[in-house]
Amino acid sequence: MRPRHPIPTPIPTRWLMTDERLGEGLWQALERLPRGGGVVFRHYRTAARERRALFERVVRVARRRHLTVVAADSRGLRGADGTHHRVGFGMVTWPVHDAREAVRARRAGADVLFVSPLFATRSHPGARAKGPVRARLAAGRGPGVLIALGGMDERRFRRVRPLGFAGYAAIDAWAAGPVSGQKRKAVPT
């Protein structure tokens, strides 16, 4: 077993996957994400200096809202609760698109496996969706919390939960729709 800092418990069941496509809608998405949710900070194409500043701002919002933040390519980023797609500190999350990636994730000791794509998604136009059953079969059996990804929202999660998914991750589900008790404003995509 690899040494690392303790992971946040409980593990979030609702996640936001960030990327440049969100633009200023990122802040609305962070507010819509339920308290205790998780954020996978990606923003791979953002220049290093701007990425650090954006990450620090995301972490400030996350702390206020009691959100867990894991960082993909976390070099130079301080304040994350863990890492995404690499062995690191704290919570380790991993993308899983097929059985081989599921094995790699488990060998790396991943705490959370993001299984995708279950359904068609705007973030990967033209990618073939697996469907819930094939995605679940690709994830296999073993340790790690399974999180459904790809075209997910609450309605679809209720459909796939019986297959063993503990939660879901999304971009559009959090970027659209009203924050509790508020009217929706247009969110550019």
PDB file of C-alpha atoms in Angstrom:
ATOM      1  CA  MET A   1       0.000   0.000   0.000  1.00  0.00           C
ATOM      2  CA  ARG A   2       1.358   3.404  -0.906  1.00  0.00           C
ATOM      3  CA  PRO A   3       1.708   6.015   1.839  1.00  0.00           C
ATOM      4  CA  ARG A   4      -0.421   9.132   1.414  1.00  0.00           C
ATOM      5  CA  HIS A   5      -2.527  11.618   3.310  1.00  0.00           C
ATOM      6  CA  PRO A   6      -5.971  10.438   4.416  1.00  0.00           C
ATOM      7  CA  ILE A   7      -8.757  10.782   1.897  1.00  0.00           C
ATOM      8  CA  PRO A   8     -11.803  12.933   2.604  1.00  0.00           C
ATOM      9  CA  THR A   9     -14.728  10.878   3.857  1.00  0.00           C
ATOM     10  CA  PRO A  10     -17.315  10.314   2.791  1.00  0.00           C
ATOM     11  CA  ILE A  11     -16.249  10.194  -0.844  1.00  0.00           C
ATOM     12  CA  PRO A  12     -18.384  12.643  -2.853  1.00  0.00           C
ATOM     13  CA  THR A  13     -21.175  11.206  -4.986  1.00  0.00           C
ATOM     14  CA  ARG A  14     -21.691  14.289  -7.189  1.00  0.00           C
ATOM     15  CA  TRP A  15     -18.724  15.659  -9.168  1.00  0.00           C
ATOM     16  CA  LEU A  16     -17.970  18.534 -11.524  1.00  0.00           C
ATOM     17  CA  MET A  17     -15.361  17.939 -14.226  1.00  0.00           C
ATOM     18  CA  THR A  18     -13.879  21.338 -15.078  1.00  0.00           C
ATOM     19  CA  ASP A  19     -12.522  22.421 -18.428  1.00  0.00           C
ATOM     20  CA  GLU A  20     -12.018  25.554 -20.466  1.00  0.00           C
ATOM     21  CA  ARG A  21     -15.409  25.140 -22.155  1.00  0.00           C
ATOM     22  CA  LEU A  22     -17.145  26.269 -18.950  1.00  0.00           C
ATOM     23  CA  GLY A  23     -15.632  29.751 -19.165  1.00  0.00           C
ATOM     24  CA  GLU A  24     -17.217  32.048 -16.579  1.00  0.00           C
ATOM     25  CA  GLY A  25     -19.945  29.416 -16.153  1.00  0.00           C
ATOM     26  CA  LEU A  26     -17.452  27.584 -13.922  1.00  0.00           C
ATOM     27  CA  TRP A  27     -18.475  29.762 -10.972  1.00  0.00           C
ATOM     28  CA  GLN A  28     -22.183  29.026 -11.443  1.00  0.00           C
ATOM     29  CA  ALA A  29     -21.408  25.308 -11.795  1.00  0.00           C
ATOM     30  CA  LEU A  30     -19.450  25.333  -8.525  1.00  0.00           C
ATOM     31  CA  GLU A  31     -22.433  26.964  -6.794  1.00  0.00           C
ATOM     32  CA  ARG A  32     -24.861  24.416  -8.259  1.00  0.00           C
ATOM     33  CA  LEU A  33     -22.783  21.436  -7.192  1.00  0.00           C
ATOM     34  CA  PRO A  34     -24.256  20.084  -3.939  1.00  0.00           C
ATOM     35  CA  ARG A  35     -22.336  20.801  -0.718  1.00  0.00           C
ATOM     36  CA  GLY A  36     -19.985  17.896  -0.072  1.00  0.00           C
ATOM     37  CA  GLY A  37     -19.551  17.263  -3.801  1.00  0.00           C
ATOM     38  CA  GLY A  38     -16.272  16.916  -5.643  1.00  0.00           C
ATOM     39  CA  VAL A  39     -14.399  18.832  -8.323  1.00  0.00           C
ATOM     40  CA  VAL A  40     -11.904  17.376 -10.783  1.00  0.00           C
ATOM     41  CA  PHE A  41      -9.864  20.401 -11.845  1.00  0.00           C
ATOM     42  CA  ARG A  42      -8.547  19.836 -15.368  1.00  0.00           C
ATOM     43  CA  HIS A  43      -8.094  22.993 -17.475  1.00  0.00           C
ATOM     44  CA  TYR A  44      -5.273  21.290 -19.382  1.00  0.00           C
ATOM     45  CA  ARG A  45      -4.989  23.953 -22.097  1.00  0.00           C
ATOM     46  CA  THR A  46      -4.793  26.946 -19.755  1.00  0.00           C
ATOM     47  CA  ALA A  47      -1.340  28.527 -19.447  1.00  0.00           C
ATOM     48  CA  ALA A  48       0.474  27.519 -16.229  1.00  0.00           C
ATOM     49  CA  ARG A  49       0.332  30.899 -14.495  1.00  0.00           C
ATOM     50  CA  GLU A  50      -3.351  31.455 -15.285  1.00  0.00           C
ATOM     51  CA  ARG A  51      -4.123  27.846 -14.371  1.00  0.00           C
ATOM     52  CA  ARG A  52      -2.568  28.285 -10.911  1.00  0.00           C
ATOM     53  CA  ALA A  53      -4.560  31.476 -10.295  1.00  0.00           C
ATOM     54  CA  LEU A  54      -7.779  29.818 -11.486  1.00  0.00           C
ATOM     55  CA  PHE A  55      -7.102  26.772  -9.325  1.00  0.00           C
ATOM     56  CA  GLU A  56      -6.545  28.907  -6.222  1.00  0.00           C
ATOM     57  CA  ARG A  57      -9.857  30.659  -6.846  1.00  0.00           C
ATOM     58  CA  VAL A  58     -11.625  27.291  -7.315  1.00  0.00           C
ATOM     59  CA  VAL A  59     -10.125  26.034  -4.034  1.00  0.00           C
ATOM     60  CA  ARG A  60     -11.396  29.120  -2.167  1.00  0.00           C
ATOM     61  CA  VAL A  61     -14.940  28.478  -3.440  1.00  0.00           C
ATOM     62  CA  ALA A  62     -14.581  24.761  -2.695  1.00  0.00           C
ATOM     63  CA  ARG A  63     -13.548  25.369   0.917  1.00  0.00           C
ATOM     64  CA  ARG A  64     -16.500  27.689   1.471  1.00  0.00           C
ATOM     65  CA  ARG A  65     -18.883  25.087  -0.032  1.00  0.00           C
ATOM     66  CA  HIS A  66     -17.248  22.020   1.592  1.00  0.00           C
ATOM     67  CA  LEU A  67     -16.246  20.527  -1.776  1.00  0.00           C
ATOM     68  CA  THR A  68     -13.409  18.061  -2.367  1.00  0.00           C
ATOM     69  CA  VAL A  69     -10.942  19.138  -5.074  1.00  0.00           C
ATOM     70  CA  VAL A  70      -8.643  16.790  -6.981  1.00  0.00           C
ATOM     71  CA  ALA A  71      -6.250  18.114  -9.576  1.00  0.00           C
ATOM     72  CA  ALA A  72      -5.195  16.612 -12.872  1.00  0.00           C
ATOM     73  CA  ASP A  73      -1.552  17.445 -13.536  1.00  0.00           C
ATOM     74  CA  SER A  74      -1.218  18.971 -10.086  1.00  0.00           C
ATOM     75  CA  ARG A  75       2.339  20.268 -10.531  1.00  0.00           C
ATOM     76  CA  GLY A  76       2.491  23.789  -9.173  1.00  0.00           C
ATOM     77  CA  LEU A  77      -1.018  23.609  -7.697  1.00  0.00           C
ATOM     78  CA  ARG A  78      -1.387  23.880  -3.936  1.00  0.00           C
ATOM     79  CA  GLY A  79      -4.465  23.126  -1.887  1.00  0.00           C
ATOM     80  CA  ALA A  80      -5.866  20.043  -3.649  1.00  0.00           C
ATOM     81  CA  ASP A  81      -7.346  17.162  -1.670  1.00  0.00           C
ATOM     82  CA  GLY A  82      -5.897  14.662  -4.121  1.00  0.00           C
ATOM     83  CA  THR A  83      -4.836  13.880  -7.659  1.00  0.00           C
ATOM     84  CA  HIS A  84      -6.565  12.762 -10.845  1.00  0.00           C
ATOM     85  CA  HIS A  85      -5.059  10.176 -13.218  1.00  0.00           C
ATOM     86  CA  ARG A  86      -1.819   9.731 -11.363  1.00  0.00           C
ATOM     87  CA  VAL A  87      -0.647   8.327  -8.060  1.00  0.00           C
ATOM     88  CA  GLY A  88      -0.244  11.172  -5.639  1.00  0.00           C
ATOM     89  CA  PHE A  89      -1.451  12.404  -2.300  1.00  0.00           C
ATOM     90  CA  GLY A  90      -4.867  12.270  -0.670  1.00  0.00           C
ATOM     91  CA  MET A  91      -7.748  11.023  -2.776  1.00  0.00           C
ATOM     92  CA  VAL A  92      -6.704   9.435  -6.068  1.00  0.00           C
ATOM     93  CA  THR A  93      -9.257   9.446  -8.883  1.00  0.00           C
ATOM     94  CA  TRP A  94      -8.859   7.745 -12.239  1.00  0.00           C
ATOM     95  CA  PRO A  95     -10.615   7.753 -15.636  1.00  0.00           C
ATOM     96  CA  VAL A  96     -11.824   4.338 -16.816  1.00  0.00           C
ATOM     97  CA  HIS A  97     -12.926   3.801 -20.417  1.00  0.00           C
ATOM     98  CA  ASP A  98     -12.265   0.060 -20.664  1.00  0.00           C
ATOM     99  CA  ALA A  99     -11.270  -3.016 -18.653  1.00  0.00           C
ATOM    100  CA  ARG A 100      -7.520  -2.342 -19.045  1.00  0.00           C
ATOM    101  CA  GLU A 101      -7.864   1.138 -17.578  1.00  0.00           C
ATOM    102  CA  ALA A 102      -9.926  -0.315 -14.697  1.00  0.00           C
ATOM    103  CA  VAL A 103      -7.066  -2.715 -13.911  1.00  0.00           C
ATOM    104  CA  ARG A 104      -4.519   0.151 -14.090  1.00  0.00           C
ATOM    105  CA  ALA A 105      -6.664   2.301 -11.809  1.00  0.00           C
ATOM    106  CA  ARG A 106      -6.921  -0.419  -9.204  1.00  0.00           C
ATOM    107  CA  ARG A 107      -3.210  -1.226  -9.397  1.00  0.00           C
ATOM    108  CA  ALA A 108      -2.529   2.459  -8.792  1.00  0.00           C
ATOM    109  CA  GLY A 109      -4.751   2.301  -5.715  1.00  0.00           C
ATOM    110  CA  ALA A 110      -7.407   4.660  -7.061  1.00  0.00           C
ATOM    111  CA  ASP A 111     -10.115   5.522  -4.563  1.00  0.00           C
ATOM    112  CA  VAL A 112     -12.573   6.690  -7.245  1.00  0.00           C
ATOM    113  CA  LEU A 113     -13.025   5.369 -10.799  1.00  0.00           C
ATOM    114  CA  PHE A 114     -14.780   7.684 -13.277  1.00  0.00           C
ATOM    115  CA  VAL A 115     -16.362   5.216 -15.709  1.00  0.00           C
ATOM    116  CA  SER A 116     -17.206   6.710 -19.108  1.00  0.00           C
ATOM    117  CA  PRO A 117     -18.813   7.449 -21.438  1.00  0.00           C
ATOM    118  CA  LEU A 118     -22.163   6.036 -20.383  1.00  0.00           C
ATOM    119  CA  PHE A 119     -24.164   8.339 -22.659  1.00  0.00           C
ATOM    120  CA  ALA A 120     -23.374  10.759 -25.494  1.00  0.00           C
ATOM    121  CA  THR A 121     -21.721  13.926 -24.245  1.00  0.00           C
ATOM    122  CA  ARG A 122     -20.953  17.362 -25.673  1.00  0.00           C
ATOM    123  CA  SER A 123     -17.442  17.317 -24.222  1.00  0.00           C
ATOM    124  CA  HIS A 124     -16.497  14.384 -26.498  1.00  0.00           C
ATOM    125  CA  PRO A 125     -18.561  14.908 -29.657  1.00  0.00           C
ATOM    126  CA  GLY A 126     -18.717  11.844 -31.858  1.00  0.00           C
ATOM    127  CA  ALA A 127     -17.385   9.498 -29.148  1.00  0.00           C
ATOM    128  CA  ARG A 128     -19.365   6.284 -28.992  1.00  0.00           C
ATOM    129  CA  ALA A 129     -21.303   5.919 -25.735  1.00  0.00           C
ATOM    130  CA  LYS A 130     -20.995   2.533 -24.042  1.00  0.00           C
ATOM    131  CA  GLY A 131     -24.393   2.536 -22.407  1.00  0.00           C
ATOM    132  CA  PRO A 132     -24.800   1.804 -18.695  1.00  0.00           C
ATOM    133  CA  VAL A 133     -24.421  -1.986 -18.756  1.00  0.00           C
ATOM    134  CA  ARG A 134     -21.326  -2.095 -21.001  1.00  0.00           C
ATOM    135  CA  ALA A 135     -19.714   0.711 -18.990  1.00  0.00           C
ATOM    136  CA  ARG A 136     -20.353  -1.156 -15.746  1.00  0.00           C
ATOM    137  CA  LEU A 137     -18.907  -4.377 -17.204  1.00  0.00           C
ATOM    138  CA  ALA A 138     -15.785  -2.468 -18.334  1.00  0.00           C
ATOM    139  CA  ALA A 139     -15.282  -1.248 -14.757  1.00  0.00           C
ATOM    140  CA  GLY A 140     -15.099  -4.841 -13.518  1.00  0.00           C
ATOM    141  CA  ARG A 141     -15.005  -5.829  -9.870  1.00  0.00           C
ATOM    142  CA  GLY A 142     -12.680  -4.682  -7.151  1.00  0.00           C
ATOM    143  CA  PRO A 143     -11.916  -1.764  -4.883  1.00  0.00           C
ATOM    144  CA  GLY A 144     -12.749   1.806  -5.736  1.00  0.00           C
ATOM    145  CA  VAL A 145     -15.951   3.823  -5.784  1.00  0.00           C
ATOM    146  CA  LEU A 146     -17.566   3.844  -9.243  1.00  0.00           C
ATOM    147  CA  ILE A 147     -18.761   7.201 -10.557  1.00  0.00           C
ATOM    148  CA  ALA A 148     -20.752   7.355 -13.818  1.00  0.00           C
ATOM    149  CA  LEU A 149     -19.564   9.923 -16.374  1.00  0.00           C
ATOM    150  CA  GLY A 150     -20.723  10.969 -19.810  1.00  0.00           C
ATOM    151  CA  GLY A 151     -24.060  12.703 -20.416  1.00  0.00           C
ATOM    152  CA  MET A 152     -25.032  12.275 -16.777  1.00  0.00           C
ATOM    153  CA  ASP A 153     -27.632  14.088 -14.693  1.00  0.00           C
ATOM    154  CA  GLU A 154     -29.854  13.147 -11.727  1.00  0.00           C
ATOM    155  CA  ARG A 155     -32.471  11.433 -13.896  1.00  0.00           C
ATOM    156  CA  ARG A 156     -29.905   9.251 -15.646  1.00  0.00           C
ATOM    157  CA  PHE A 157     -28.144   8.529 -12.374  1.00  0.00           C
ATOM    158  CA  ARG A 158     -31.348   7.084 -10.894  1.00  0.00           C
ATOM    159  CA  ARG A 159     -31.394   4.740 -13.904  1.00  0.00           C
ATOM    160  CA  VAL A 160     -27.777   3.522 -13.515  1.00  0.00           C
ATOM    161  CA  ARG A 161     -27.465   3.467  -9.733  1.00  0.00           C
ATOM    162  CA  PRO A 162     -28.752  -0.144  -9.449  1.00  0.00           C
ATOM    163  CA  LEU A 163     -25.750  -1.226 -11.558  1.00  0.00           C
ATOM    164  CA  GLY A 164     -23.379  -0.290  -8.738  1.00  0.00           C
ATOM    165  CA  PHE A 165     -22.552   3.352  -9.486  1.00  0.00           C
ATOM    166  CA  ALA A 166     -22.250   5.378  -6.283  1.00  0.00           C
ATOM    167  CA  GLY A 167     -22.646   8.750  -7.975  1.00  0.00           C
ATOM    168  CA  TYR A 168     -22.036  10.701 -11.144  1.00  0.00           C
ATOM    169  CA  ALA A 169     -19.809  13.374 -12.616  1.00  0.00           C
ATOM    170  CA  ALA A 170     -20.818  15.954 -15.183  1.00  0.00           C
ATOM    171  CA  ILE A 171     -20.139  19.301 -16.737  1.00  0.00           C
ATOM    172  CA  ASP A 172     -23.439  20.338 -18.318  1.00  0.00           C
ATOM    173  CA  ALA A 173     -25.612  19.058 -15.460  1.00  0.00           C
ATOM    174  CA  TRP A 174     -24.029  21.649 -13.184  1.00  0.00           C
ATOM    175  CA  ALA A 175     -23.688  24.405 -15.797  1.00  0.00           C
ATOM    176  CA  ALA A 176     -27.425  24.373 -16.589  1.00  0.00           C
ATOM    177  CA  GLY A 177     -30.504  24.639 -14.406  1.00  0.00           C
ATOM    178  CA  PRO A 178     -31.320  26.791 -11.406  1.00  0.00           C
ATOM    179  CA  VAL A 179     -29.447  26.941  -8.153  1.00  0.00           C
ATOM    180  CA  SER A 180     -31.865  25.984  -5.362  1.00  0.00           C
ATOM    181  CA  GLY A 181     -34.361  28.776  -4.876  1.00  0.00           C
ATOM    182  CA  GLN A 182     -32.989  30.943  -7.699  1.00  0.00           C
ATOM    183  CA  LYS A 183     -34.159  31.649 -11.214  1.00  0.00           C
ATOM    184  CA  ARG A 184     -31.830  30.501 -13.969  1.00  0.00           C
ATOM    185  CA  LYS A 185     -29.734  32.995 -15.888  1.00  0.00           C
ATOM    186  CA  ALA A 186     -28.339  32.124 -19.297  1.00  0.00           C
ATOM    187  CA  VAL A 187     -25.049  30.224 -19.099  1.00  0.00           C
ATOM    188  CA  PRO A 188     -22.803  30.587 -22.174  1.00  0.00           C
ATOM    189  CA  THR A 189     -21.319  27.314 -23.432  1.00  0.00           C
TER     190      THR A 189
END
